[in-house]
Amino acid sequence: MIVVGLLALILAFDVAHAGEIVALPNEEPSLVLQEPNECLQGNSYCAVRTSERRKFKWIEKSATLTMDWQTLLLRLEPGVFRLISGNLWVSPQKGQSEILTVETEAAQFSSRYEFWIRREESQILILSVRGPVEIRLRGDSQVYVLESGFQNWISRVDRRGRAQMGIPRAIDIESHIEVWARLFPGSRTEFRAALEEWRPIWLNAVGLSSEIHQELVHHRELAMAREHRSKKAQAEARASENQRLRELFRQKVLLE
Amino acid sequence: MTRFVLFILCLTLALIEVRSYFHNYFSQSDRLRGEVGKLKERLARETLRRDLMAHQLDDFRQVVATLLPEALKPQRSNRADDYPLRNLATIVFEQKSLNLGLERAGVLFSKAKTHFQQGEYERSNRIFSSLIQNYPDTVHLAESYFLLAEGQFQAGDFEGSVRNLDAMITLFPESSLTGYGMLRLGKIFESQDRFEDAEVVYRTISKMFKDESMLVQEAQSRLKAVEL
């Protein structure tokens, strides 16, 4: 009787598992996808993509490049990278590293300090965390410097043949902390300490940013006043032209 | 009894194991899992390659965009093989061509006005007509209508003149130039013995253009003449 019961149990187990979805063994992480295969170890061209909800630390020279989820990064040559999609955090190993360059299709960013890049739909956001970042825009020979605690956006090459850049402003703290917390390598306590240490840099940037914007507003006011004067002069010229026309018509229509 | 139960349990476990082995062997699920895994990895790799190529193309586009303004400089020759670049230029410099158009309208207006002042009404009328038709955004539109209507009157084309004065009243009802145009319209009606129409026009001028004393004065004097 017991044997029959057990056999029935086995049969029921078998039937229940006949339509089960198969769990794929490859769901286990190979950490990142590399192209060409296993290229991370070398020094030459290498494309690396992180998968969903999986960040990756790439140690290069004396810097660490932390790739966020679903980020695609190319190593063009030692010390020179190209970010194609996602977010990338660049930090020196011990305070300061050799100069590391990260490119995008619109601009090139070089620094030996900590910075990070966020790729958005139509523009690139560069955030300088500690120390200056040099920015070279495509189609523009000038080198711009983004000071620590500041962020700026860069858009693609426009009809003037050069990439465009905004006005630097203090880092947007909320989105910055969100990404930083996600990519930070240490524990929560270490993160809090790092954040406290960084806070004065940000506060300084906020003060400077305010001064820059006040100056900009002042310049804009001056420009608007100039434009107003020019428009007024044009209106006066037009009024005088209209007066001349009226005179002409008085002669033609009234005094014929 | 206990021995028997233990034996049965061992036998059952052995049966489960054997069944599991044969199930896997015959259903080939392990092999299929492996294949699906490999296919998934291949797909991810192909997607990565495709994205890299798409980026190369995008990067190339940016290089072209950097070089384009230089290539589209206006002093380039107009040879047939420049056509694709010139074609592209019409899109890239859209704003510039619009400004050029407005500048051109200004030049045309000055030219037509000179002809008008010299009494060459046929020529001025031709230019004003083309200006109104081709540059409806120009700031000289009201004056152009006005001078065209007057030029047509001077050239004896009363119908054309009335048509343009009518357009002026519709488009620029508050312009003082329209007042003078209406005065001309009244005179045309008078010359055609349409005194009632002329009266309406003069009354309208008196009502609408109170700030233009000379205009109102003339309208009222014409009104008295018509009423007599």
Short mmCIF file of C-alpha atoms in Angstrom, two decimals:
data_model
loop_
_atom_site.label_atom_id
_atom_site.label_comp_id
_atom_site.label_asym_id
_atom_site.label_seq_id
_atom_site.Cartn_x
_atom_site.Cartn_y
_atom_site.Cartn_z
CA MET A 1 0.00 0.00 0.00
CA ILE A 2 2.82 2.37 0.99
CA VAL A 3 4.73 1.51 -2.18
CA VAL A 4 1.70 2.30 -4.30
CA GLY A 5 1.29 5.65 -2.51
CA LEU A 6 4.93 6.56 -3.08
CA LEU A 7 4.75 5.63 -6.75
CA ALA A 8 1.67 7.84 -7.09
CA LEU A 9 3.62 10.69 -5.45
CA ILE A 10 6.50 10.26 -7.93
CA LEU A 11 4.04 10.27 -10.82
CA ALA A 12 2.38 13.48 -9.54
CA PHE A 13 5.82 15.12 -9.17
CA ASP A 14 6.69 14.16 -12.73
CA VAL A 15 3.44 15.55 -14.15
CA ALA A 16 3.80 18.81 -12.21
CA HIS A 17 7.29 19.43 -13.64
CA ALA A 18 6.52 18.57 -17.25
CA GLY A 19 5.60 22.24 -18.18
CA GLU A 20 8.12 24.07 -15.97
CA ILE A 21 10.19 26.89 -17.43
CA VAL A 22 13.79 25.89 -17.70
CA ALA A 23 16.21 28.00 -15.64
CA LEU A 24 19.15 29.01 -17.77
CA PRO A 25 22.60 28.35 -16.35
CA ASN A 26 24.05 31.42 -18.10
CA GLU A 27 22.10 33.77 -15.88
CA GLU A 28 25.07 33.51 -13.57
CA PRO A 29 27.30 36.42 -14.24
CA SER A 30 30.06 36.44 -16.51
CA LEU A 31 30.75 39.88 -15.04
CA VAL A 32 30.95 41.83 -18.28
CA LEU A 33 30.81 41.27 -22.00
CA GLN A 34 34.12 41.90 -23.74
CA GLU A 35 34.88 42.46 -27.40
CA PRO A 36 37.29 41.02 -28.49
CA ASN A 37 36.98 38.15 -26.06
CA GLU A 38 39.10 38.38 -22.90
CA CYS A 39 40.58 41.72 -23.98
CA LEU A 40 40.52 43.31 -20.52
CA GLN A 41 43.94 41.94 -19.58
CA GLY A 42 45.78 43.52 -22.51
CA ASN A 43 46.59 47.13 -23.33
CA SER A 44 44.95 47.42 -26.72
CA TYR A 45 41.45 48.15 -28.05
CA CYS A 46 38.78 46.65 -25.84
CA ALA A 47 35.02 47.17 -25.58
CA VAL A 48 33.32 46.33 -22.28
CA ARG A 49 29.61 46.32 -21.53
CA THR A 50 28.03 45.85 -18.11
CA SER A 51 24.69 44.12 -17.78
CA GLU A 52 21.47 45.08 -16.02
CA ARG A 53 22.01 45.94 -12.32
CA ARG A 54 25.68 45.07 -12.38
CA LYS A 55 28.47 47.62 -12.07
CA PHE A 56 32.09 46.94 -12.91
CA LYS A 57 35.44 48.30 -11.78
CA TRP A 58 38.11 48.65 -14.43
CA ILE A 59 41.55 49.43 -13.04
CA GLU A 60 43.74 51.20 -15.55
CA LYS A 61 47.14 52.74 -14.88
CA SER A 62 46.72 54.46 -11.53
CA ALA A 63 42.98 55.14 -11.85
CA THR A 64 39.82 53.19 -11.30
CA LEU A 65 36.98 53.46 -13.80
CA THR A 66 33.69 52.39 -12.28
CA MET A 67 31.11 51.55 -14.91
CA ASP A 68 27.45 51.88 -13.92
CA TRP A 69 24.73 49.43 -15.01
CA GLN A 70 24.34 49.00 -18.75
CA THR A 71 27.39 51.04 -19.61
CA LEU A 72 29.46 50.57 -22.74
CA LEU A 73 33.07 51.70 -22.56
CA LEU A 74 35.92 51.37 -25.09
CA ARG A 75 39.63 51.43 -24.35
CA LEU A 76 41.19 53.00 -27.43
CA GLU A 77 44.72 52.90 -26.04
CA PRO A 78 46.20 52.82 -22.53
CA GLY A 79 44.81 55.80 -20.62
CA VAL A 80 42.35 56.82 -23.36
CA PHE A 81 38.73 55.67 -23.19
CA ARG A 82 35.52 56.33 -25.03
CA LEU A 83 32.16 56.27 -23.26
CA ILE A 84 29.37 55.15 -25.58
CA SER A 85 26.50 54.70 -23.18
CA GLY A 86 25.73 54.80 -19.44
CA ASN A 87 27.56 56.46 -16.56
CA LEU A 88 31.27 56.35 -15.80
CA TRP A 89 33.01 57.35 -12.57
CA VAL A 90 36.76 57.98 -12.79
CA SER A 91 38.73 58.10 -9.56
CA PRO A 92 42.47 58.09 -8.91
CA GLN A 93 43.88 55.24 -6.88
CA LYS A 94 45.49 57.36 -4.16
CA GLY A 95 44.40 60.96 -4.37
CA GLN A 96 46.04 61.68 -7.70
CA SER A 97 46.74 59.60 -10.79
CA GLU A 98 48.30 60.02 -14.20
CA ILE A 99 46.17 61.98 -16.66
CA LEU A 100 43.31 59.88 -17.89
CA THR A 101 41.23 60.83 -20.93
CA VAL A 102 37.63 59.89 -21.60
CA GLU A 103 36.13 60.80 -24.96
CA THR A 104 32.62 60.97 -26.29
CA GLU A 105 31.55 61.82 -29.85
CA ALA A 106 31.18 65.51 -28.86
CA ALA A 107 34.03 66.21 -26.45
CA GLN A 108 37.16 64.94 -24.70
CA PHE A 109 37.64 65.11 -20.93
CA SER A 110 41.09 64.84 -19.33
CA SER A 111 42.00 64.93 -15.68
CA ARG A 112 44.17 63.36 -13.03
CA TYR A 113 41.43 63.91 -10.41
CA GLU A 114 38.03 62.41 -9.64
CA PHE A 115 35.20 63.13 -12.10
CA TRP A 116 32.25 61.39 -13.64
CA ILE A 117 30.30 61.45 -16.87
CA ARG A 118 26.61 60.82 -17.39
CA ARG A 119 25.23 60.19 -20.86
CA GLU A 120 21.70 61.41 -21.41
CA GLU A 121 19.37 61.30 -24.40
CA SER A 122 20.80 64.22 -26.38
CA GLN A 123 23.62 65.53 -24.26
CA ILE A 124 26.54 64.58 -22.06
CA LEU A 125 26.89 65.74 -18.48
CA ILE A 126 30.38 66.13 -17.02
CA LEU A 127 30.78 66.52 -13.25
CA SER A 128 34.08 67.44 -11.67
CA VAL A 129 34.18 65.96 -8.17
CA ARG A 130 37.66 66.92 -6.98
CA GLY A 131 40.10 68.93 -9.06
CA PRO A 132 39.89 70.49 -12.52
CA VAL A 133 38.81 68.63 -15.65
CA GLU A 134 39.99 69.85 -19.05
CA ILE A 135 37.32 69.85 -21.75
CA ARG A 136 38.07 69.90 -25.47
CA LEU A 137 34.97 70.30 -27.63
CA ARG A 138 34.82 68.77 -31.07
CA GLY A 139 35.39 71.45 -33.72
CA ASP A 140 36.84 73.89 -31.17
CA SER A 141 40.56 74.25 -30.52
CA GLN A 142 40.11 76.00 -27.17
CA VAL A 143 40.59 74.09 -23.91
CA TYR A 144 37.96 74.76 -21.22
CA VAL A 145 38.47 73.91 -17.55
CA LEU A 146 35.70 72.70 -15.28
CA GLU A 147 36.56 73.34 -11.63
CA SER A 148 35.78 70.91 -8.83
CA GLY A 149 32.20 70.90 -7.56
CA PHE A 150 30.89 72.09 -10.92
CA GLN A 151 28.95 70.35 -13.67
CA ASN A 152 28.26 71.27 -17.28
CA TRP A 153 26.44 69.86 -20.29
CA ILE A 154 27.82 69.27 -23.77
CA SER A 155 25.67 68.76 -26.84
CA ARG A 156 26.48 67.40 -30.28
CA VAL A 157 28.13 69.29 -33.16
CA ASP A 158 25.67 71.82 -34.58
CA ARG A 159 25.43 73.68 -37.90
CA ARG A 160 28.31 75.95 -36.88
CA GLY A 161 30.56 72.92 -36.95
CA ARG A 162 31.34 72.68 -33.25
CA ALA A 163 29.93 70.97 -30.19
CA GLN A 164 28.10 73.25 -27.77
CA MET A 165 28.63 73.65 -24.04
CA GLY A 166 26.49 75.25 -21.33
CA ILE A 167 27.41 77.56 -18.47
CA PRO A 168 29.06 75.71 -15.54
CA ARG A 169 26.95 75.41 -12.42
CA ALA A 170 27.30 73.74 -9.04
CA ILE A 171 26.71 70.00 -9.12
CA ASP A 172 23.07 68.97 -8.74
CA ILE A 173 23.53 67.28 -5.37
CA GLU A 174 20.58 64.90 -5.44
CA SER A 175 21.33 63.07 -8.67
CA HIS A 176 25.05 63.21 -7.86
CA ILE A 177 24.66 61.47 -4.51
CA GLU A 178 22.32 58.89 -6.02
CA VAL A 179 24.92 57.80 -8.58
CA TRP A 180 27.82 58.20 -6.19
CA ALA A 181 26.16 55.98 -3.59
CA ARG A 182 25.57 53.33 -6.22
CA LEU A 183 29.12 53.37 -7.55
CA PHE A 184 30.96 53.93 -4.28
CA PRO A 185 33.29 51.00 -3.59
CA GLY A 186 33.32 51.13 0.24
CA SER A 187 30.84 50.64 3.06
CA ARG A 188 28.02 52.98 4.09
CA THR A 189 30.12 54.53 6.84
CA GLU A 190 32.97 55.15 4.42
CA PHE A 191 30.52 56.72 1.97
CA ARG A 192 29.16 59.07 4.63
CA ALA A 193 32.71 60.09 5.54
CA ALA A 194 33.59 60.71 1.88
CA LEU A 195 30.44 62.78 1.45
CA GLU A 196 31.22 64.89 4.53
CA GLU A 197 34.74 65.43 3.27
CA TRP A 198 33.47 66.50 -0.16
CA ARG A 199 30.73 68.83 1.14
CA PRO A 200 32.96 71.98 1.51
CA ILE A 201 34.03 71.62 -2.14
CA TRP A 202 30.39 71.62 -3.21
CA LEU A 203 29.49 74.55 -0.93
CA ASN A 204 32.35 76.55 -2.42
CA ALA A 205 31.09 75.71 -5.94
CA VAL A 206 27.57 76.83 -5.01
CA GLY A 207 28.93 80.23 -3.90
CA LEU A 208 30.99 80.62 -7.07
CA SER A 209 28.10 79.48 -9.24
CA SER A 210 25.88 82.14 -7.71
CA GLU A 211 28.49 84.83 -8.49
CA ILE A 212 28.81 83.59 -12.09
CA HIS A 213 25.06 83.74 -12.57
CA GLN A 214 24.79 87.20 -11.04
CA GLU A 215 27.43 88.38 -13.46
CA LEU A 216 25.61 86.71 -16.33
CA VAL A 217 22.36 88.39 -15.38
CA HIS A 218 24.17 91.72 -15.25
CA HIS A 219 25.63 91.12 -18.74
CA ARG A 220 22.23 90.08 -20.02
CA GLU A 221 20.66 93.23 -18.61
CA LEU A 222 23.31 95.34 -20.37
CA ALA A 223 22.72 93.44 -23.62
CA MET A 224 18.96 93.94 -23.29
CA ALA A 225 19.44 97.66 -22.70
CA ARG A 226 21.65 97.85 -25.80
CA GLU A 227 19.05 95.94 -27.81
CA HIS A 228 16.30 98.23 -26.50
CA ARG A 229 18.26 101.31 -27.56
CA SER A 230 18.89 99.84 -30.99
CA LYS A 231 15.19 98.96 -31.41
CA LYS A 232 14.20 102.44 -30.31
CA ALA A 233 16.56 103.96 -32.88
CA GLN A 234 15.11 101.69 -35.55
CA ALA A 235 11.55 102.63 -34.56
CA GLU A 236 12.47 106.31 -34.73
CA ALA A 237 14.01 105.83 -38.15
CA ARG A 238 10.86 104.04 -39.31
CA ALA A 239 8.63 106.75 -37.87
CA SER A 240 10.61 109.39 -39.70
CA GLU A 241 10.41 107.31 -42.90
CA ASN A 242 6.63 107.02 -42.41
CA GLN A 243 6.43 110.76 -41.92
CA ARG A 244 8.24 111.31 -45.21
CA LEU A 245 5.82 108.89 -46.91
CA ARG A 246 2.84 110.72 -45.45
CA GLU A 247 4.24 113.97 -46.77
CA LEU A 248 4.60 112.36 -50.17
CA PHE A 249 0.99 111.24 -50.09
CA ARG A 250 -0.25 114.57 -48.91
CA GLN A 251 1.44 116.06 -51.95
CA LYS A 252 0.10 113.35 -54.27
CA VAL A 253 -3.43 112.97 -52.92
CA LEU A 254 -4.37 116.29 -51.40
CA LEU A 255 -2.57 118.85 -53.47
CA GLU A 256 -3.03 117.50 -56.95
CA MET B 1 8.24 -4.11 10.15
CA THR B 2 10.74 -1.27 10.60
CA ARG B 3 13.19 -3.04 8.31
CA PHE B 4 10.49 -3.38 5.73
CA VAL B 5 9.63 0.36 5.90
CA LEU B 6 13.32 1.29 5.62
CA PHE B 7 13.72 -1.01 2.66
CA ILE B 8 10.72 0.55 0.97
CA LEU B 9 12.09 4.06 1.60
CA CYS B 10 15.50 3.16 0.16
CA LEU B 11 13.82 1.58 -2.81
CA THR B 12 11.71 4.69 -3.34
CA LEU B 13 14.75 6.98 -3.21
CA ALA B 14 16.58 4.76 -5.65
CA LEU B 15 13.57 4.79 -7.95
CA ILE B 16 13.41 8.65 -7.80
CA GLU B 17 17.10 8.88 -8.65
CA VAL B 18 16.83 6.43 -11.53
CA ARG B 19 13.73 8.19 -12.83
CA SER B 20 15.44 11.58 -12.66
CA TYR B 21 18.48 10.24 -14.56
CA PHE B 22 16.36 8.70 -17.30
CA HIS B 23 14.12 11.79 -17.49
CA ASN B 24 17.12 14.06 -18.08
CA TYR B 25 18.68 11.57 -20.49
CA PHE B 26 15.61 11.23 -22.67
CA SER B 27 14.27 14.82 -22.47
CA GLN B 28 17.77 16.32 -23.26
CA SER B 29 16.94 19.32 -21.08
CA ASP B 30 20.57 19.82 -19.97
CA ARG B 31 21.75 19.97 -23.55
CA LEU B 32 18.94 22.39 -24.47
CA ARG B 33 19.75 24.60 -21.50
CA GLY B 34 23.34 24.76 -22.63
CA GLU B 35 22.32 25.66 -26.17
CA VAL B 36 19.93 28.38 -25.05
CA GLY B 37 22.70 29.80 -22.88
CA LYS B 38 25.14 29.85 -25.79
CA LEU B 39 22.56 31.47 -28.07
CA LYS B 40 21.87 34.13 -25.47
CA GLU B 41 25.55 34.89 -25.15
CA ARG B 42 25.91 35.05 -28.92
CA LEU B 43 22.96 37.44 -29.14
CA ALA B 44 24.50 39.71 -26.49
CA ARG B 45 27.80 39.72 -28.38
CA GLU B 46 26.09 40.52 -31.71
CA THR B 47 24.17 43.35 -30.03
CA LEU B 48 27.43 44.71 -28.66
CA ARG B 49 29.04 44.59 -32.13
CA ARG B 50 26.01 46.28 -33.67
CA ASP B 51 26.11 49.05 -31.04
CA LEU B 52 29.82 49.58 -31.65
CA MET B 53 29.21 49.93 -35.40
CA ALA B 54 26.29 52.30 -34.80
CA HIS B 55 28.59 54.40 -32.64
CA GLN B 56 31.25 54.45 -35.38
CA LEU B 57 28.63 55.75 -37.83
CA ASP B 58 27.46 58.37 -35.34
CA ASP B 59 31.04 59.45 -34.73
CA PHE B 60 31.60 59.76 -38.49
CA ARG B 61 28.48 61.94 -38.74
CA GLN B 62 29.94 64.23 -36.10
CA VAL B 63 33.19 64.49 -38.07
CA VAL B 64 31.19 65.42 -41.20
CA ALA B 65 29.19 67.98 -39.20
CA THR B 66 32.48 69.53 -38.04
CA LEU B 67 33.78 69.89 -41.60
CA LEU B 68 30.52 70.93 -43.24
CA PRO B 69 30.56 74.70 -42.53
CA GLU B 70 34.02 74.94 -44.15
CA ALA B 71 32.89 72.95 -47.18
CA LEU B 72 29.77 75.08 -47.59
CA LYS B 73 31.48 78.45 -47.72
CA PRO B 74 29.74 80.63 -50.36
CA GLN B 75 32.87 81.25 -52.48
CA ARG B 76 32.81 77.66 -53.72
CA SER B 77 32.36 77.17 -57.41
CA ASN B 78 28.98 76.16 -58.75
CA ARG B 79 30.15 73.08 -60.60
CA ALA B 80 27.69 70.24 -61.10
CA ASP B 81 29.62 67.90 -58.78
CA ASP B 82 29.13 70.39 -55.92
CA TYR B 83 25.40 69.76 -56.11
CA PRO B 84 25.12 67.48 -53.03
CA LEU B 85 26.93 70.05 -50.89
CA ARG B 86 24.86 72.93 -52.23
CA ASN B 87 21.73 70.88 -51.66
CA LEU B 88 22.80 70.28 -48.07
CA ALA B 89 23.57 73.98 -47.67
CA THR B 90 19.96 74.92 -48.34
CA ILE B 91 19.02 72.98 -45.21
CA VAL B 92 21.94 73.91 -42.99
CA PHE B 93 21.76 77.67 -43.63
CA GLU B 94 18.00 78.00 -43.67
CA GLN B 95 17.99 80.91 -41.21
CA LYS B 96 20.63 82.77 -43.15
CA SER B 97 18.69 82.53 -46.43
CA LEU B 98 15.59 83.85 -44.67
CA ASN B 99 17.54 86.89 -43.49
CA LEU B 100 18.95 87.37 -46.96
CA GLY B 101 15.39 87.31 -48.33
CA LEU B 102 14.30 90.05 -45.94
CA GLU B 103 17.35 92.15 -46.81
CA ARG B 104 16.53 91.70 -50.49
CA ALA B 105 12.96 92.90 -49.85
CA GLY B 106 14.42 96.11 -48.37
CA VAL B 107 16.55 96.72 -51.45
CA LEU B 108 13.59 96.10 -53.77
CA PHE B 109 11.40 98.48 -51.78
CA SER B 110 13.98 101.31 -52.04
CA LYS B 111 14.33 100.71 -55.78
CA ALA B 112 10.56 100.75 -56.38
CA LYS B 113 10.15 103.89 -54.28
CA THR B 114 12.80 105.69 -56.34
CA HIS B 115 10.90 104.80 -59.54
CA PHE B 116 7.66 106.00 -57.92
CA GLN B 117 9.18 109.33 -56.90
CA GLN B 118 10.51 109.82 -60.44
CA GLY B 119 7.00 109.23 -61.84
CA GLU B 120 7.93 105.88 -63.46
CA TYR B 121 4.73 104.21 -62.24
CA GLU B 122 4.77 101.17 -64.57
CA ARG B 123 8.17 100.12 -63.27
CA SER B 124 7.42 100.88 -59.62
CA ASN B 125 4.08 99.02 -59.85
CA ARG B 126 5.83 95.93 -61.24
CA ILE B 127 8.38 95.88 -58.43
CA PHE B 128 5.80 96.56 -55.68
CA SER B 129 3.58 93.72 -57.00
CA SER B 130 6.50 91.29 -56.95
CA LEU B 131 7.50 92.48 -53.45
CA ILE B 132 3.98 91.90 -52.07
CA GLN B 133 3.81 88.46 -53.67
CA ASN B 134 7.29 87.17 -52.78
CA TYR B 135 8.01 88.81 -49.42
CA PRO B 136 4.75 88.89 -47.44
CA ASP B 137 6.80 89.05 -44.18
CA THR B 138 8.58 92.29 -45.01
CA VAL B 139 8.13 95.33 -42.78
CA HIS B 140 7.53 97.43 -45.91
CA LEU B 141 4.30 95.60 -46.79
CA ALA B 142 1.85 98.37 -45.81
CA GLU B 143 3.85 101.04 -47.65
CA SER B 144 4.19 98.75 -50.66
CA TYR B 145 0.41 98.28 -50.89
CA PHE B 146 -0.07 102.00 -50.49
CA LEU B 147 2.44 103.04 -53.12
CA LEU B 148 1.21 100.35 -55.50
CA ALA B 149 -2.40 101.53 -55.22
CA GLU B 150 -1.32 105.12 -55.78
CA GLY B 151 0.97 104.10 -58.67
CA GLN B 152 -1.89 102.20 -60.28
CA PHE B 153 -4.17 105.22 -59.89
CA GLN B 154 -1.57 107.45 -61.51
CA ALA B 155 -1.15 104.94 -64.37
CA GLY B 156 -4.94 104.89 -64.94
CA ASP B 157 -5.49 101.37 -63.60
CA PHE B 158 -8.43 102.27 -61.29
CA GLU B 159 -9.62 98.70 -60.85
CA GLY B 160 -6.22 97.51 -59.68
CA SER B 161 -5.94 100.50 -57.38
CA VAL B 162 -9.35 99.81 -55.76
CA ARG B 163 -8.42 96.14 -55.33
CA ASN B 164 -5.19 96.99 -53.51
CA LEU B 165 -6.80 99.70 -51.38
CA ASP B 166 -9.41 97.14 -50.37
CA ALA B 167 -6.63 94.70 -49.39
CA MET B 168 -4.99 97.46 -47.39
CA ILE B 169 -8.18 98.21 -45.45
CA THR B 170 -8.43 94.49 -44.62
CA LEU B 171 -4.77 94.01 -43.65
CA PHE B 172 -3.85 97.33 -42.02
CA PRO B 173 -7.10 98.94 -40.83
CA GLU B 174 -5.40 101.14 -38.25
CA SER B 175 -2.52 102.47 -40.34
CA SER B 176 -2.74 106.17 -41.17
CA LEU B 177 -1.53 105.25 -44.65
CA THR B 178 -4.77 103.31 -45.06
CA GLY B 179 -6.61 106.58 -44.30
CA TYR B 180 -4.86 108.31 -47.18
CA GLY B 181 -5.53 105.31 -49.36
CA MET B 182 -9.23 105.54 -48.48
CA LEU B 183 -9.21 109.18 -49.43
CA ARG B 184 -7.89 108.14 -52.81
CA LEU B 185 -10.61 105.45 -52.95
CA GLY B 186 -13.29 108.09 -52.34
CA LYS B 187 -11.89 110.18 -55.18
CA ILE B 188 -11.95 107.19 -57.50
CA PHE B 189 -15.63 106.59 -56.60
CA GLU B 190 -16.35 110.26 -57.25
CA SER B 191 -14.71 110.10 -60.66
CA GLN B 192 -16.90 107.08 -61.44
CA ASP B 193 -20.06 108.97 -60.27
CA ARG B 194 -20.45 106.55 -57.33
CA PHE B 195 -21.20 109.40 -54.89
CA GLU B 196 -22.94 107.28 -52.28
CA ASP B 197 -19.92 104.95 -52.02
CA ALA B 198 -17.64 107.98 -51.82
CA GLU B 199 -19.77 109.44 -49.01
CA VAL B 200 -19.51 106.21 -47.00
CA VAL B 201 -15.75 106.20 -47.45
CA TYR B 202 -15.35 109.84 -46.32
CA ARG B 203 -17.57 109.28 -43.28
CA THR B 204 -15.51 106.21 -42.35
CA ILE B 205 -12.28 108.22 -42.60
CA SER B 206 -13.70 110.94 -40.32
CA LYS B 207 -14.71 108.34 -37.77
CA MET B 208 -11.62 106.09 -37.86
CA PHE B 209 -8.70 108.53 -38.18
CA LYS B 210 -9.58 111.24 -35.65
CA ASP B 211 -5.92 111.78 -34.76
CA GLU B 212 -4.96 112.67 -38.34
CA SER B 213 -6.41 116.19 -38.44
CA MET B 214 -5.38 116.96 -42.01
CA LEU B 215 -6.89 113.72 -43.23
CA VAL B 216 -10.17 114.31 -41.36
CA GLN B 217 -10.31 117.89 -42.59
CA GLU B 218 -9.88 116.81 -46.21
CA ALA B 219 -12.43 113.98 -45.79
CA GLN B 220 -15.02 116.36 -44.36
CA SER B 221 -14.44 118.92 -47.10
CA ARG B 222 -14.87 116.17 -49.75
CA LEU B 223 -17.97 114.97 -47.90
CA LYS B 224 -19.54 118.44 -48.13
CA ALA B 225 -18.72 118.61 -51.85
CA VAL B 226 -20.32 115.18 -52.43
CA GLU B 227 -23.45 116.08 -50.42
CA LEU B 228 -23.93 119.21 -52.51
#
